Amino acid sequence: MLARLFPHPLLSLMMVLVWLGLVNKVTLGNLILGSAFGLIVPLLTSPYWPDRPKVARPLKVIEYILIVLWDIIVANVQVAAIILFKPNASITSRWVTIPLQLTSAEAITVLAGTITMTPGTVSATLSADASAILVHCLHTDDPDAVRDQIKSRYEGRLMEIFQ
Amino acid sequence: MSLITEIVISFFLIVAGIFGLVGSFGLLKLRDSMQRLHAPTKATTLGVGGVLIASMLYFLLGKGTLSFHELLITLFLFLTAPITANFIAKTFITRNVRDHELPETGGNYGWAPYDDPPPQEVDIPEDKTGG
């Protein structure tokens, strides 16, 4: 019954929080309106999103977000340094293949987004069976190290979160 | 607003401005499209982020109200920036990169722009109208 009323509990919670953020004022009326959105929107959209991934460890999500935020700051400084101080001729860009152990579409999406936001890498495309992700490196001398870092730092944590 | 508050807010604004400038400069300076993609997806994230932090501090310390709009902008930015970058990268690959220029996938299937996905078991609802 509860599962049918709230097909995506986290989505419902997000809807309420985003609505309260948008109106920028926490009042009872806004809370009720936000809750109504949180109830109706997931119900209407659940036929298009049948297999919801389970978030096994919510605390790990917070850890992951903090790590990614920190990495984004580091990435900004690194990329800025490369842009400002490296002559174009000595920037060696490479394509790197990262084999994936993640299987759920949501987890791969999060990983691809993380790769794009963090140090010197942009995720470009997936292999046709989604078993590998193609990453473009702005500057690297050691593609294997890039692959290992992404696998251990991000994919390992996402495996714990989603499986 | 005290002097210290103003200095802190100015600090974030200036840092944000510098990163925004570097990101735009990178867009001009780097050689090809894939390299250019790195500049706006990263350097400008901190550029926008700095302005948002400064804005939150201004409203919190200056006006005494807590503003959530900046957090939402951050959320939407983190959702949209990677997707935009991914679309541009895919378009670039489809138009300008040949299959053999990319590394192997290491699996049985090639990269998605060049290879068909494996056959899937799709639940197609039965046609109840009859024929």
GROMACS .gro file of C-alpha atoms in nm:
model
  294
    1MET     CA    1   0.000   0.000   0.000
    2LEU     CA    2   0.269   0.246   0.107
    3ALA     CA    3   0.488   0.137  -0.182
    4ARG     CA    4   0.202   0.202  -0.423
    5LEU     CA    5   0.133   0.544  -0.276
    6PHE     CA    6   0.501   0.643  -0.279
    7PRO     CA    7   0.663   0.464  -0.573
    8HIS     CA    8   0.977   0.679  -0.537
    9PRO     CA    9   1.012   0.797  -0.175
   10LEU     CA   10   1.344   0.974  -0.239
   11LEU     CA   11   1.198   1.153  -0.541
   12SER     CA   12   0.903   1.262  -0.327
   13LEU     CA   13   1.139   1.397  -0.063
   14MET     CA   14   1.341   1.580  -0.329
   15MET     CA   15   1.025   1.735  -0.475
   16VAL     CA   16   0.926   1.874  -0.133
   17LEU     CA   17   1.276   2.009  -0.063
   18VAL     CA   18   1.315   2.163  -0.410
   19TRP     CA   19   0.971   2.323  -0.387
   20LEU     CA   20   1.049   2.473  -0.046
   21GLY     CA   21   1.379   2.598  -0.188
   22LEU     CA   22   1.209   2.753  -0.490
   23VAL     CA   23   0.955   2.951  -0.289
   24ASN     CA   24   1.239   3.029  -0.045
   25LYS     CA   25   1.009   3.043   0.256
   26VAL     CA   26   0.904   2.756   0.484
   27THR     CA   27   0.537   2.802   0.569
   28LEU     CA   28   0.265   2.546   0.634
   29GLY     CA   29   0.095   2.625   0.303
   30ASN     CA   30   0.412   2.579   0.105
   31LEU     CA   31   0.484   2.255   0.287
   32ILE     CA   32   0.138   2.121   0.200
   33LEU     CA   33   0.170   2.230  -0.163
   34GLY     CA   34   0.519   2.078  -0.183
   35SER     CA   35   0.396   1.753  -0.031
   36ALA     CA   36   0.116   1.745  -0.286
   37PHE     CA   37   0.374   1.772  -0.564
   38GLY     CA   38   0.584   1.506  -0.393
   39LEU     CA   39   0.280   1.279  -0.390
   40ILE     CA   40   0.142   1.344  -0.738
   41VAL     CA   41   0.451   1.375  -0.959
   42PRO     CA   42   0.610   1.039  -0.863
   43LEU     CA   43   0.271   0.870  -0.904
   44LEU     CA   44   0.227   1.013  -1.253
   45THR     CA   45   0.583   0.937  -1.363
   46SER     CA   46   0.625   0.591  -1.204
   47PRO     CA   47   0.506   0.402  -1.518
   48TYR     CA   48   0.806   0.549  -1.702
   49TRP     CA   49   1.052   0.456  -1.429
   50PRO     CA   50   0.963   0.103  -1.321
   51ASP     CA   51   1.288  -0.032  -1.176
   52ARG     CA   52   1.390   0.201  -0.901
   53PRO     CA   53   1.744   0.136  -0.776
   54LYS     CA   54   1.771   0.075  -0.404
   55VAL     CA   55   1.991   0.317  -0.216
   56ALA     CA   56   2.134   0.078   0.037
   57ARG     CA   57   2.341   0.315   0.249
   58PRO     CA   58   2.222   0.676   0.272
   59LEU     CA   59   2.525   0.778   0.480
   60LYS     CA   60   2.754   0.669   0.197
   61VAL     CA   61   2.566   0.909  -0.032
   62ILE     CA   62   2.666   1.202   0.189
   63GLU     CA   63   3.027   1.081   0.196
   64TYR     CA   64   3.021   1.050  -0.182
   65ILE     CA   65   2.881   1.401  -0.230
   66LEU     CA   66   3.147   1.551  -0.002
   67ILE     CA   67   3.428   1.367  -0.181
   68VAL     CA   68   3.298   1.477  -0.522
   69LEU     CA   69   3.261   1.840  -0.407
   70TRP     CA   70   3.618   1.842  -0.283
   71ASP     CA   71   3.739   1.682  -0.607
   72ILE     CA   72   3.552   1.946  -0.810
   73ILE     CA   73   3.744   2.222  -0.629
   74VAL     CA   74   4.074   2.040  -0.690
   75ALA     CA   75   3.973   1.979  -1.053
   76ASN     CA   76   3.905   2.347  -1.109
   77VAL     CA   77   4.248   2.446  -0.982
   78GLN     CA   78   4.422   2.172  -1.182
   79VAL     CA   79   4.244   2.254  -1.507
   80ALA     CA   80   4.302   2.626  -1.454
   81ALA     CA   81   4.674   2.554  -1.404
   82ILE     CA   82   4.689   2.346  -1.720
   83ILE     CA   83   4.510   2.616  -1.921
   84LEU     CA   84   4.726   2.898  -1.790
   85PHE     CA   85   5.072   2.749  -1.760
   86LYS     CA   86   5.104   2.463  -2.007
   87PRO     CA   87   5.193   2.541  -2.366
   88ASN     CA   88   4.948   2.378  -2.604
   89ALA     CA   89   5.217   2.158  -2.758
   90SER     CA   90   5.288   1.980  -2.429
   91ILE     CA   91   4.926   1.900  -2.343
   92THR     CA   92   4.878   1.532  -2.421
   93SER     CA   93   4.508   1.446  -2.440
   94ARG     CA   94   4.402   1.083  -2.450
   95TRP     CA   95   4.099   0.862  -2.471
   96VAL     CA   96   4.074   0.621  -2.180
   97THR     CA   97   3.853   0.312  -2.164
   98ILE     CA   98   3.707   0.237  -1.823
   99PRO     CA   99   3.545  -0.105  -1.789
  100LEU     CA  100   3.231  -0.085  -1.577
  101GLN     CA  101   3.117  -0.317  -1.301
  102LEU     CA  102   2.810  -0.107  -1.234
  103THR     CA  103   2.499  -0.233  -1.407
  104SER     CA  104   2.208  -0.007  -1.313
  105ALA     CA  105   2.145   0.283  -1.550
  106GLU     CA  106   2.109   0.530  -1.263
  107ALA     CA  107   2.446   0.435  -1.113
  108ILE     CA  108   2.622   0.465  -1.450
  109THR     CA  109   2.462   0.806  -1.502
  110VAL     CA  110   2.590   0.927  -1.167
  111LEU     CA  111   2.937   0.792  -1.246
  112ALA     CA  112   2.942   0.959  -1.590
  113GLY     CA  113   2.835   1.289  -1.436
  114THR     CA  114   3.099   1.260  -1.166
  115ILE     CA  115   3.371   1.187  -1.422
  116THR     CA  116   3.275   1.496  -1.619
  117MET     CA  117   3.280   1.721  -1.313
  118THR     CA  118   3.614   1.598  -1.173
  119PRO     CA  119   3.987   1.628  -1.254
  120GLY     CA  120   4.064   1.670  -1.623
  121THR     CA  121   3.819   1.409  -1.750
  122VAL     CA  122   3.501   1.421  -1.958
  123SER     CA  123   3.286   1.112  -2.011
  124ALA     CA  124   3.211   1.086  -2.383
  125THR     CA  125   3.012   0.772  -2.457
  126LEU     CA  126   2.931   0.418  -2.348
  127SER     CA  127   3.000   0.094  -2.527
  128ALA     CA  128   2.693  -0.052  -2.695
  129ASP     CA  129   2.632  -0.303  -2.415
  130ALA     CA  130   2.714  -0.047  -2.141
  131SER     CA  131   3.010  -0.253  -2.018
  132ALA     CA  132   3.263   0.026  -2.061
  133ILE     CA  133   3.270   0.404  -2.059
  134LEU     CA  134   3.486   0.620  -2.285
  135VAL     CA  135   3.659   0.906  -2.107
  136HIS     CA  136   3.854   1.193  -2.257
  137CYS     CA  137   4.153   1.308  -2.051
  138LEU     CA  138   4.270   1.667  -2.092
  139HIS     CA  139   4.625   1.593  -1.985
  140THR     CA  140   4.772   1.268  -1.862
  141ASP     CA  141   5.096   1.077  -1.893
  142ASP     CA  142   4.955   0.762  -1.737
  143PRO     CA  143   4.610   0.656  -1.863
  144ASP     CA  144   4.611   0.344  -1.643
  145ALA     CA  145   4.642   0.553  -1.329
  146VAL     CA  146   4.343   0.764  -1.438
  147ARG     CA  147   4.138   0.448  -1.492
  148ASP     CA  148   4.238   0.296  -1.158
  149GLN     CA  149   4.166   0.618  -0.972
  150ILE     CA  150   3.816   0.651  -1.117
  151LYS     CA  151   3.742   0.285  -1.048
  152SER     CA  152   3.859   0.289  -0.688
  153ARG     CA  153   3.753   0.639  -0.588
  154TYR     CA  154   3.410   0.666  -0.750
  155GLU     CA  155   3.292   0.335  -0.891
  156GLY     CA  156   3.375   0.140  -0.576
  157ARG     CA  157   3.171   0.381  -0.365
  158LEU     CA  158   2.880   0.379  -0.610
  159MET     CA  159   2.881  -0.002  -0.600
  160GLU     CA  160   2.840   0.018  -0.222
  161ILE     CA  161   2.561   0.274  -0.252
  162PHE     CA  162   2.354   0.110  -0.524
  163GLN     CA  163   2.407  -0.261  -0.463
  164MET     CA  164   2.761   4.489   0.719
  165SER     CA  165   3.097   4.477   0.890
  166LEU     CA  166   3.423   4.520   0.706
  167ILE     CA  167   3.521   4.155   0.755
  168THR     CA  168   3.195   4.034   0.601
  169GLU     CA  169   3.249   4.256   0.300
  170ILE     CA  170   3.605   4.134   0.259
  171VAL     CA  171   3.498   3.768   0.275
  172ILE     CA  172   3.218   3.824   0.020
  173SER     CA  173   3.454   4.016  -0.208
  174PHE     CA  174   3.708   3.735  -0.180
  175PHE     CA  175   3.458   3.479  -0.309
  176LEU     CA  176   3.346   3.712  -0.588
  177ILE     CA  177   3.703   3.774  -0.703
  178VAL     CA  178   3.798   3.405  -0.692
  179ALA     CA  179   3.482   3.325  -0.888
  180GLY     CA  180   3.566   3.594  -1.143
  181ILE     CA  181   3.918   3.461  -1.191
  182PHE     CA  182   3.796   3.107  -1.253
  183GLY     CA  183   3.527   3.226  -1.491
  184LEU     CA  184   3.789   3.422  -1.683
  185VAL     CA  185   4.029   3.127  -1.695
  186GLY     CA  186   3.752   2.899  -1.818
  187SER     CA  187   3.664   3.136  -2.099
  188PHE     CA  188   4.031   3.185  -2.183
  189GLY     CA  189   4.073   2.808  -2.204
  190LEU     CA  190   3.787   2.794  -2.451
  191LEU     CA  191   3.992   3.021  -2.679
  192LYS     CA  192   4.334   2.877  -2.615
  193LEU     CA  193   4.298   2.498  -2.631
  194ARG     CA  194   4.337   2.318  -2.963
  195ASP     CA  195   4.041   2.096  -3.046
  196SER     CA  196   3.678   2.059  -2.946
  197MET     CA  197   3.730   1.779  -2.695
  198GLN     CA  198   3.999   1.978  -2.513
  199ARG     CA  199   3.786   2.289  -2.521
  200LEU     CA  200   3.507   2.095  -2.356
  201HIS     CA  201   3.719   2.063  -2.040
  202ALA     CA  202   3.744   2.436  -1.981
  203PRO     CA  203   3.376   2.528  -1.941
  204THR     CA  204   3.273   2.209  -1.757
  205LYS     CA  205   3.528   2.259  -1.480
  206ALA     CA  206   3.680   2.602  -1.444
  207THR     CA  207   3.341   2.769  -1.465
  208THR     CA  208   3.182   2.540  -1.203
  209LEU     CA  209   3.395   2.705  -0.937
  210GLY     CA  210   3.328   3.040  -1.104
  211VAL     CA  211   2.954   3.004  -1.063
  212GLY     CA  212   2.997   2.833  -0.725
  213GLY     CA  213   3.197   3.123  -0.588
  214VAL     CA  214   2.929   3.374  -0.688
  215LEU     CA  215   2.662   3.156  -0.527
  216ILE     CA  216   2.857   3.126  -0.200
  217ALA     CA  217   2.909   3.502  -0.200
  218SER     CA  218   2.537   3.553  -0.261
  219MET     CA  219   2.439   3.320   0.025
  220LEU     CA  220   2.683   3.495   0.260
  221TYR     CA  221   2.549   3.835   0.155
  222PHE     CA  222   2.191   3.741   0.236
  223LEU     CA  223   2.283   3.550   0.552
  224LEU     CA  224   2.523   3.802   0.708
  225GLY     CA  225   2.407   4.123   0.543
  226LYS     CA  226   2.029   4.089   0.534
  227GLY     CA  227   1.988   3.820   0.797
  228THR     CA  228   1.780   3.586   0.579
  229LEU     CA  229   1.872   3.238   0.468
  230SER     CA  230   1.839   3.192   0.092
  231PHE     CA  231   1.796   2.848  -0.065
  232HIS     CA  232   1.794   2.958  -0.427
  233GLU     CA  233   2.172   2.930  -0.451
  234LEU     CA  234   2.162   2.566  -0.339
  235LEU     CA  235   1.904   2.494  -0.607
  236ILE     CA  236   2.113   2.665  -0.874
  237THR     CA  237   2.406   2.447  -0.763
  238LEU     CA  238   2.188   2.136  -0.785
  239PHE     CA  239   2.054   2.222  -1.132
  240LEU     CA  240   2.403   2.314  -1.253
  241PHE     CA  241   2.545   1.980  -1.138
  242LEU     CA  242   2.261   1.802  -1.314
  243THR     CA  243   2.284   1.990  -1.644
  244ALA     CA  244   2.657   2.060  -1.693
  245PRO     CA  245   2.767   1.693  -1.736
  246ILE     CA  246   2.472   1.619  -1.967
  247THR     CA  247   2.551   1.918  -2.191
  248ALA     CA  248   2.917   1.814  -2.203
  249ASN     CA  249   2.815   1.457  -2.284
  250PHE     CA  250   2.590   1.568  -2.571
  251ILE     CA  251   2.863   1.785  -2.721
  252ALA     CA  252   3.117   1.502  -2.685
  253LYS     CA  253   2.882   1.255  -2.854
  254THR     CA  254   2.811   1.492  -3.140
  255PHE     CA  255   3.183   1.552  -3.183
  256ILE     CA  256   3.256   1.177  -3.190
  257THR     CA  257   2.980   1.107  -3.439
  258ARG     CA  258   3.092   1.381  -3.676
  259ASN     CA  259   3.471   1.383  -3.644
  260VAL     CA  260   3.611   1.064  -3.490
  261ARG     CA  261   3.648   0.731  -3.670
  262ASP     CA  262   3.606   0.396  -3.500
  263HIS     CA  263   3.975   0.304  -3.513
  264GLU     CA  264   4.088   0.629  -3.352
  265LEU     CA  265   3.931   0.528  -3.021
  266PRO     CA  266   4.073   0.265  -2.782
  267GLU     CA  267   3.913  -0.079  -2.765
  268THR     CA  268   3.610  -0.121  -2.542
  269GLY     CA  269   3.753  -0.440  -2.395
  270GLY     CA  270   3.417  -0.611  -2.436
  271ASN     CA  271   3.222  -0.785  -2.710
  272TYR     CA  272   3.055  -0.470  -2.835
  273GLY     CA  273   3.200  -0.152  -2.983
  274TRP     CA  274   3.131   0.204  -2.874
  275ALA     CA  275   2.768   0.307  -2.888
  276PRO     CA  276   2.799   0.553  -3.183
  277TYR     CA  277   2.938   0.275  -3.408
  278ASP     CA  278   2.781  -0.045  -3.283
  279ASP     CA  279   2.430  -0.174  -3.226
  280PRO     CA  280   2.332  -0.266  -2.870
  281PRO     CA  281   2.288  -0.633  -2.783
  282PRO     CA  282   1.935  -0.767  -2.843
  283GLN     CA  283   1.723  -0.703  -2.538
  284GLU     CA  284   1.423  -0.879  -2.394
  285VAL     CA  285   1.171  -0.600  -2.403
  286ASP     CA  286   0.830  -0.643  -2.250
  287ILE     CA  287   0.606  -0.527  -2.529
  288PRO     CA  288   0.249  -0.520  -2.404
  289GLU     CA  289   0.032  -0.763  -2.595
  290ASP     CA  290  -0.182  -0.614  -2.863
  291LYS     CA  291  -0.525  -0.666  -2.714
  292THR     CA  292  -0.715  -0.506  -2.995
  293GLY     CA  293  -0.658  -0.818  -3.207
  294GLY     CA  294  -0.598  -0.824  -3.579
   0.00000   0.00000   0.00000
